[in-house]
Amino acid sequence: MKTRFVGIAGLVEVPSVAVVVDVMRAFTVAAWAFGQGAERIVLAESPEEALALKARHPDWVALKDGPPAPGFDTVNSPGLLRSVDLGGRTVVQKTTAGTVGALAVKEASLVLCAGFVVAEATARLLRTRASGSDRVTFVVTGEGGQADEDLACAQYIALRAAGAGTDAAAYLRRAECSRAAAELAQGVRQGVHPDDVALCLELDRFPFAMVAALEDSLMVLRPCAVPPPADELSI
């Protein structure tokens, strides 16, 4: 499996397989939304589109980066979302980096959205869905492709997808020491819960990967169960 790591601006061609990484916090939040029972997540192009979708579908749950805003139900915080019952609901998500990255590769044959909370399931899905000849593009969404928490997560998933017995500790430590983690911990960013950094660093909390695909012109994210390998089941 060939891999490359690029920022959103470096996407000059449609990749075959794309893994879009946003650890703090878009795809940690997405995983929590599914963990809270959400059926699907619609990735919005803009706040205006998110609000328009919410207006057409009042039962949908709209969330965004930053502080609470009129028309939005909640914000992009795993700590805040974990107390929300989303059973069977559709969530509309608009964030600064994660959703932008996923929409930038919407024409790819396979789009996975990931963070540490779904790292192993993502790696397993890559092993089953990406052939040895596929080039897997990891989209590092934060800080113009320089966010170390996203790059660390992407590199860890790539190694696990290749079957390497990799210790996650060093990669999690890089994420914990990243600029994004510091900004969340220090309250530089708005719409933050005190537990957000810790929740973003919970390795493999959820057993599913997250697959995004176009559905009726909307980019829709859904959970995808990934069973463990047969040798693990026999243990």
mmCIF file of C-alpha atoms in Angstrom:
data_model
loop_
_atom_site.group_PDB
_atom_site.id
_atom_site.type_symbol
_atom_site.label_atom_id
_atom_site.label_comp_id
_atom_site.label_asym_id
_atom_site.label_seq_id
_atom_site.Cartn_x
_atom_site.Cartn_y
_atom_site.Cartn_z
ATOM 1 C CA MET A 1 0.000 0.000 0.000
ATOM 2 C CA LYS A 2 1.500 3.307 -1.108
ATOM 3 C CA THR A 3 0.814 6.309 1.108
ATOM 4 C CA ARG A 4 1.220 10.039 0.958
ATOM 5 C CA PHE A 5 0.392 12.819 3.414
ATOM 6 C CA VAL A 6 -0.897 16.153 2.119
ATOM 7 C CA GLY A 7 -2.758 19.216 3.291
ATOM 8 C CA ILE A 8 -6.035 20.243 1.718
ATOM 9 C CA ALA A 9 -4.269 22.717 -0.565
ATOM 10 C CA GLY A 10 -2.015 19.922 -1.827
ATOM 11 C CA LEU A 11 -4.914 17.992 -3.349
ATOM 12 C CA VAL A 12 -4.191 18.677 -7.005
ATOM 13 C CA GLU A 13 -5.884 15.520 -8.297
ATOM 14 C CA VAL A 14 -8.695 13.222 -7.182
ATOM 15 C CA PRO A 15 -7.187 10.461 -5.026
ATOM 16 C CA SER A 16 -8.299 6.871 -5.354
ATOM 17 C CA VAL A 17 -8.498 6.294 -1.610
ATOM 18 C CA ALA A 18 -8.530 9.179 0.872
ATOM 19 C CA VAL A 19 -8.325 9.186 4.656
ATOM 20 C CA VAL A 20 -9.279 12.614 5.973
ATOM 21 C CA VAL A 21 -7.895 13.200 9.462
ATOM 22 C CA ASP A 22 -9.152 15.782 11.942
ATOM 23 C CA VAL A 23 -8.375 14.775 15.508
ATOM 24 C CA MET A 24 -9.262 18.051 17.268
ATOM 25 C CA ARG A 25 -12.119 17.926 16.797
ATOM 26 C CA ALA A 26 -14.302 17.275 13.753
ATOM 27 C CA PHE A 27 -13.984 13.529 13.378
ATOM 28 C CA THR A 28 -13.722 12.826 17.077
ATOM 29 C CA VAL A 29 -17.062 14.639 17.302
ATOM 30 C CA ALA A 30 -18.430 12.643 14.363
ATOM 31 C CA ALA A 31 -17.471 9.374 16.048
ATOM 32 C CA TRP A 32 -19.138 10.515 19.262
ATOM 33 C CA ALA A 33 -22.268 11.438 17.312
ATOM 34 C CA PHE A 34 -22.465 7.880 15.997
ATOM 35 C CA GLY A 35 -21.702 6.592 19.455
ATOM 36 C CA GLN A 36 -24.693 8.589 20.690
ATOM 37 C CA GLY A 37 -26.909 6.933 18.097
ATOM 38 C CA ALA A 38 -26.805 9.240 15.077
ATOM 39 C CA GLU A 39 -27.758 7.505 11.831
ATOM 40 C CA ARG A 40 -25.723 9.689 9.491
ATOM 41 C CA ILE A 41 -23.809 12.974 9.308
ATOM 42 C CA VAL A 42 -24.222 15.392 6.425
ATOM 43 C CA LEU A 43 -21.028 17.383 5.831
ATOM 44 C CA ALA A 44 -21.995 20.944 4.929
ATOM 45 C CA GLU A 45 -20.050 23.238 2.609
ATOM 46 C CA SER A 46 -20.778 26.362 4.675
ATOM 47 C CA PRO A 47 -22.656 27.573 7.757
ATOM 48 C CA GLU A 48 -25.308 28.890 5.402
ATOM 49 C CA GLU A 49 -25.806 25.466 3.838
ATOM 50 C CA ALA A 50 -25.959 23.865 7.277
ATOM 51 C CA LEU A 51 -28.668 26.306 8.360
ATOM 52 C CA ALA A 52 -30.589 25.822 5.100
ATOM 53 C CA LEU A 53 -30.556 22.043 5.596
ATOM 54 C CA LYS A 54 -31.697 22.508 9.173
ATOM 55 C CA ALA A 55 -34.515 24.790 8.008
ATOM 56 C CA ARG A 56 -35.711 22.158 5.526
ATOM 57 C CA HIS A 57 -35.343 19.372 8.084
ATOM 58 C CA PRO A 58 -36.141 20.766 11.548
ATOM 59 C CA ASP A 59 -35.548 17.379 13.171
ATOM 60 C CA TRP A 60 -31.904 17.327 12.018
ATOM 61 C CA VAL A 61 -29.187 18.370 14.483
ATOM 62 C CA ALA A 62 -26.860 21.122 13.253
ATOM 63 C CA LEU A 63 -23.435 21.734 14.796
ATOM 64 C CA LYS A 64 -20.503 24.030 14.035
ATOM 65 C CA ASP A 65 -17.119 25.195 15.270
ATOM 66 C CA GLY A 66 -16.831 28.016 17.759
ATOM 67 C CA PRO A 67 -19.372 29.429 20.191
ATOM 68 C CA PRO A 68 -23.111 28.659 20.103
ATOM 69 C CA ALA A 69 -24.939 30.464 17.309
ATOM 70 C CA PRO A 70 -28.590 30.977 16.362
ATOM 71 C CA GLY A 71 -29.980 28.095 14.317
ATOM 72 C CA PHE A 72 -27.347 25.604 15.446
ATOM 73 C CA ASP A 73 -28.213 23.005 18.057
ATOM 74 C CA THR A 74 -24.752 22.446 19.473
ATOM 75 C CA VAL A 75 -21.050 22.983 18.839
ATOM 76 C CA ASN A 76 -18.114 20.879 17.682
ATOM 77 C CA SER A 77 -17.146 19.488 21.080
ATOM 78 C CA PRO A 78 -17.031 15.793 22.012
ATOM 79 C CA GLY A 79 -17.319 16.683 25.681
ATOM 80 C CA LEU A 80 -20.572 18.512 25.086
ATOM 81 C CA LEU A 81 -21.947 16.040 22.551
ATOM 82 C CA ARG A 82 -21.524 12.967 24.746
ATOM 83 C CA SER A 83 -24.579 13.947 26.806
ATOM 84 C CA VAL A 84 -26.844 14.404 23.762
ATOM 85 C CA ASP A 85 -29.194 11.587 22.690
ATOM 86 C CA LEU A 86 -28.923 11.359 18.903
ATOM 87 C CA GLY A 87 -30.759 8.065 18.443
ATOM 88 C CA GLY A 88 -31.760 7.737 14.782
ATOM 89 C CA ARG A 89 -31.051 11.391 14.044
ATOM 90 C CA THR A 90 -29.294 13.055 11.117
ATOM 91 C CA VAL A 91 -26.519 15.462 12.097
ATOM 92 C CA VAL A 92 -25.356 18.355 9.912
ATOM 93 C CA GLN A 93 -21.711 19.226 10.597
ATOM 94 C CA LYS A 94 -19.705 22.227 9.433
ATOM 95 C CA THR A 95 -16.181 22.738 10.729
ATOM 96 C CA THR A 96 -13.163 24.820 9.797
ATOM 97 C CA ALA A 97 -10.942 22.008 8.545
ATOM 98 C CA GLY A 98 -12.346 18.470 8.791
ATOM 99 C CA THR A 99 -15.494 18.856 6.738
ATOM 100 C CA VAL A 100 -13.596 21.008 4.226
ATOM 101 C CA GLY A 101 -11.066 18.206 3.748
ATOM 102 C CA ALA A 102 -13.732 15.557 3.252
ATOM 103 C CA LEU A 103 -15.569 17.654 0.695
ATOM 104 C CA ALA A 104 -12.307 18.274 -1.164
ATOM 105 C CA VAL A 105 -12.003 14.532 -1.899
ATOM 106 C CA LYS A 106 -15.685 13.760 -2.433
ATOM 107 C CA GLU A 107 -14.983 12.264 -5.886
ATOM 108 C CA ALA A 108 -12.556 9.653 -4.512
ATOM 109 C CA SER A 109 -13.606 6.017 -4.797
ATOM 110 C CA LEU A 110 -13.261 5.568 -1.024
ATOM 111 C CA VAL A 111 -13.289 8.341 1.574
ATOM 112 C CA LEU A 112 -12.664 7.584 5.240
ATOM 113 C CA CYS A 113 -12.807 10.197 7.993
ATOM 114 C CA ALA A 114 -10.684 9.497 11.026
ATOM 115 C CA GLY A 115 -9.186 10.417 14.357
ATOM 116 C CA PHE A 116 -7.501 8.408 17.086
ATOM 117 C CA VAL A 117 -10.880 7.261 18.431
ATOM 118 C CA VAL A 118 -11.445 5.147 15.289
ATOM 119 C CA ALA A 119 -7.815 4.533 14.289
ATOM 120 C CA GLU A 120 -7.696 0.729 14.395
ATOM 121 C CA ALA A 121 -11.064 0.262 12.676
ATOM 122 C CA THR A 122 -9.920 2.678 9.964
ATOM 123 C CA ALA A 123 -6.680 0.750 9.476
ATOM 124 C CA ARG A 124 -8.574 -2.546 9.263
ATOM 125 C CA LEU A 125 -10.965 -1.162 6.681
ATOM 126 C CA LEU A 126 -8.027 0.083 4.623
ATOM 127 C CA ARG A 127 -6.516 -3.397 4.730
ATOM 128 C CA THR A 128 -9.727 -4.922 3.368
ATOM 129 C CA ARG A 129 -10.856 -2.202 0.939
ATOM 130 C CA ALA A 130 -7.595 -0.799 -0.456
ATOM 131 C CA SER A 131 -5.573 -3.070 -2.715
ATOM 132 C CA GLY A 132 -1.812 -3.220 -2.683
ATOM 133 C CA SER A 133 -1.696 -1.113 -5.832
ATOM 134 C CA ASP A 134 -3.901 1.655 -4.403
ATOM 135 C CA ARG A 135 -2.277 4.890 -3.354
ATOM 136 C CA VAL A 136 -3.798 6.005 -0.075
ATOM 137 C CA THR A 137 -3.846 9.756 0.403
ATOM 138 C CA PHE A 138 -3.960 10.929 4.002
ATOM 139 C CA VAL A 139 -5.399 14.432 4.142
ATOM 140 C CA VAL A 140 -3.925 16.302 7.100
ATOM 141 C CA THR A 141 -6.597 18.953 7.562
ATOM 142 C CA GLY A 142 -5.343 21.205 10.351
ATOM 143 C CA GLU A 143 -2.985 24.158 10.037
ATOM 144 C CA GLY A 144 -2.595 23.915 6.283
ATOM 145 C CA GLY A 145 -1.439 20.319 6.527
ATOM 146 C CA GLN A 146 1.025 20.990 9.361
ATOM 147 C CA ALA A 147 -1.125 20.091 12.390
ATOM 148 C CA ASP A 148 0.966 17.580 14.299
ATOM 149 C CA GLU A 149 -2.008 15.895 15.963
ATOM 150 C CA ASP A 150 -3.478 15.116 12.550
ATOM 151 C CA LEU A 151 -0.158 14.083 11.010
ATOM 152 C CA ALA A 152 0.647 11.841 13.982
ATOM 153 C CA CYS A 153 -2.735 10.144 13.707
ATOM 154 C CA ALA A 154 -2.383 9.729 9.940
ATOM 155 C CA GLN A 155 1.084 8.199 10.277
ATOM 156 C CA TYR A 156 -0.118 5.839 12.993
ATOM 157 C CA ILE A 157 -3.095 4.644 10.917
ATOM 158 C CA ALA A 158 -0.849 4.179 7.869
ATOM 159 C CA LEU A 159 1.518 1.963 9.847
ATOM 160 C CA ARG A 160 -1.339 -0.060 11.326
ATOM 161 C CA ALA A 161 -2.888 -0.467 7.876
ATOM 162 C CA ALA A 162 0.437 -1.854 6.689
ATOM 163 C CA GLY A 163 0.289 -4.412 9.483
ATOM 164 C CA ALA A 164 3.022 -2.883 11.620
ATOM 165 C CA GLY A 165 2.849 -3.607 15.348
ATOM 166 C CA THR A 166 3.162 0.044 16.224
ATOM 167 C CA ASP A 167 3.102 1.465 19.759
ATOM 168 C CA ALA A 168 0.616 4.330 19.768
ATOM 169 C CA ALA A 169 2.134 6.125 22.780
ATOM 170 C CA ALA A 170 4.547 8.335 20.852
ATOM 171 C CA TYR A 171 1.869 9.380 18.363
ATOM 172 C CA LEU A 172 -0.608 10.199 21.111
ATOM 173 C CA ARG A 173 2.080 12.182 22.914
ATOM 174 C CA ARG A 174 2.694 14.281 19.797
ATOM 175 C CA ALA A 175 -1.018 15.014 19.586
ATOM 176 C CA GLU A 176 -1.177 15.891 23.280
ATOM 177 C CA CYS A 177 1.686 18.373 22.809
ATOM 178 C CA SER A 178 0.240 19.937 19.650
ATOM 179 C CA ARG A 179 -0.811 23.525 19.201
ATOM 180 C CA ALA A 180 -4.447 22.509 18.849
ATOM 181 C CA ALA A 181 -4.374 20.664 22.180
ATOM 182 C CA ALA A 182 -2.833 23.698 23.881
ATOM 183 C CA GLU A 183 -5.424 26.034 22.409
ATOM 184 C CA LEU A 184 -8.254 23.789 23.549
ATOM 185 C CA ALA A 185 -6.790 23.362 27.029
ATOM 186 C CA GLN A 186 -6.127 27.086 27.438
ATOM 187 C CA GLY A 187 -9.554 28.171 26.209
ATOM 188 C CA VAL A 188 -8.165 29.946 23.154
ATOM 189 C CA ARG A 189 -10.847 28.263 21.057
ATOM 190 C CA GLN A 190 -14.510 28.722 21.858
ATOM 191 C CA GLY A 191 -17.168 26.063 22.228
ATOM 192 C CA VAL A 192 -14.864 23.824 24.269
ATOM 193 C CA HIS A 193 -15.474 21.350 27.093
ATOM 194 C CA PRO A 194 -12.633 20.724 29.602
ATOM 195 C CA ASP A 195 -12.552 17.047 28.599
ATOM 196 C CA ASP A 196 -12.217 17.654 24.857
ATOM 197 C CA VAL A 197 -8.466 17.020 24.566
ATOM 198 C CA ALA A 198 -8.639 13.816 26.597
ATOM 199 C CA LEU A 199 -11.593 12.573 24.557
ATOM 200 C CA CYS A 200 -9.740 13.270 21.307
ATOM 201 C CA LEU A 201 -6.840 11.129 22.546
ATOM 202 C CA GLU A 202 -8.884 8.053 23.495
ATOM 203 C CA LEU A 203 -7.344 5.468 21.210
ATOM 204 C CA ASP A 204 -9.848 3.131 19.528
ATOM 205 C CA ARG A 205 -12.783 4.093 21.716
ATOM 206 C CA PHE A 206 -15.177 3.152 18.911
ATOM 207 C CA PRO A 207 -15.192 -0.122 16.932
ATOM 208 C CA PHE A 208 -16.288 1.366 13.626
ATOM 209 C CA ALA A 209 -14.672 3.254 10.768
ATOM 210 C CA MET A 210 -16.435 6.226 9.161
ATOM 211 C CA VAL A 211 -17.080 6.211 5.405
ATOM 212 C CA ALA A 212 -18.188 9.304 3.495
ATOM 213 C CA ALA A 213 -19.904 9.167 0.107
ATOM 214 C CA LEU A 214 -22.116 11.304 -2.082
ATOM 215 C CA GLU A 215 -25.835 10.675 -1.596
ATOM 216 C CA ASP A 216 -28.221 12.823 -3.653
ATOM 217 C CA SER A 217 -25.522 15.533 -4.015
ATOM 218 C CA LEU A 218 -24.801 15.608 -0.266
ATOM 219 C CA MET A 219 -21.585 14.270 1.259
ATOM 220 C CA VAL A 220 -22.815 11.850 3.900
ATOM 221 C CA LEU A 221 -20.749 10.180 6.595
ATOM 222 C CA ARG A 222 -21.841 6.828 8.040
ATOM 223 C CA PRO A 223 -20.318 4.375 10.509
ATOM 224 C CA CYS A 224 -19.003 1.106 9.108
ATOM 225 C CA ALA A 225 -18.563 -1.845 11.445
ATOM 226 C CA VAL A 226 -15.187 -3.524 11.037
ATOM 227 C CA PRO A 227 -14.928 -6.940 12.708
ATOM 228 C CA PRO A 228 -11.568 -7.915 14.170
ATOM 229 C CA PRO A 229 -9.409 -10.384 12.232
ATOM 230 C CA ALA A 230 -10.195 -14.075 12.629
ATOM 231 C CA ASP A 231 -7.042 -14.695 14.665
ATOM 232 C CA GLU A 232 -8.200 -12.154 17.246
ATOM 233 C CA LEU A 233 -11.672 -13.699 17.421
ATOM 234 C CA SER A 234 -10.140 -17.070 18.273
ATOM 235 C CA ILE A 235 -8.158 -15.783 21.218
#
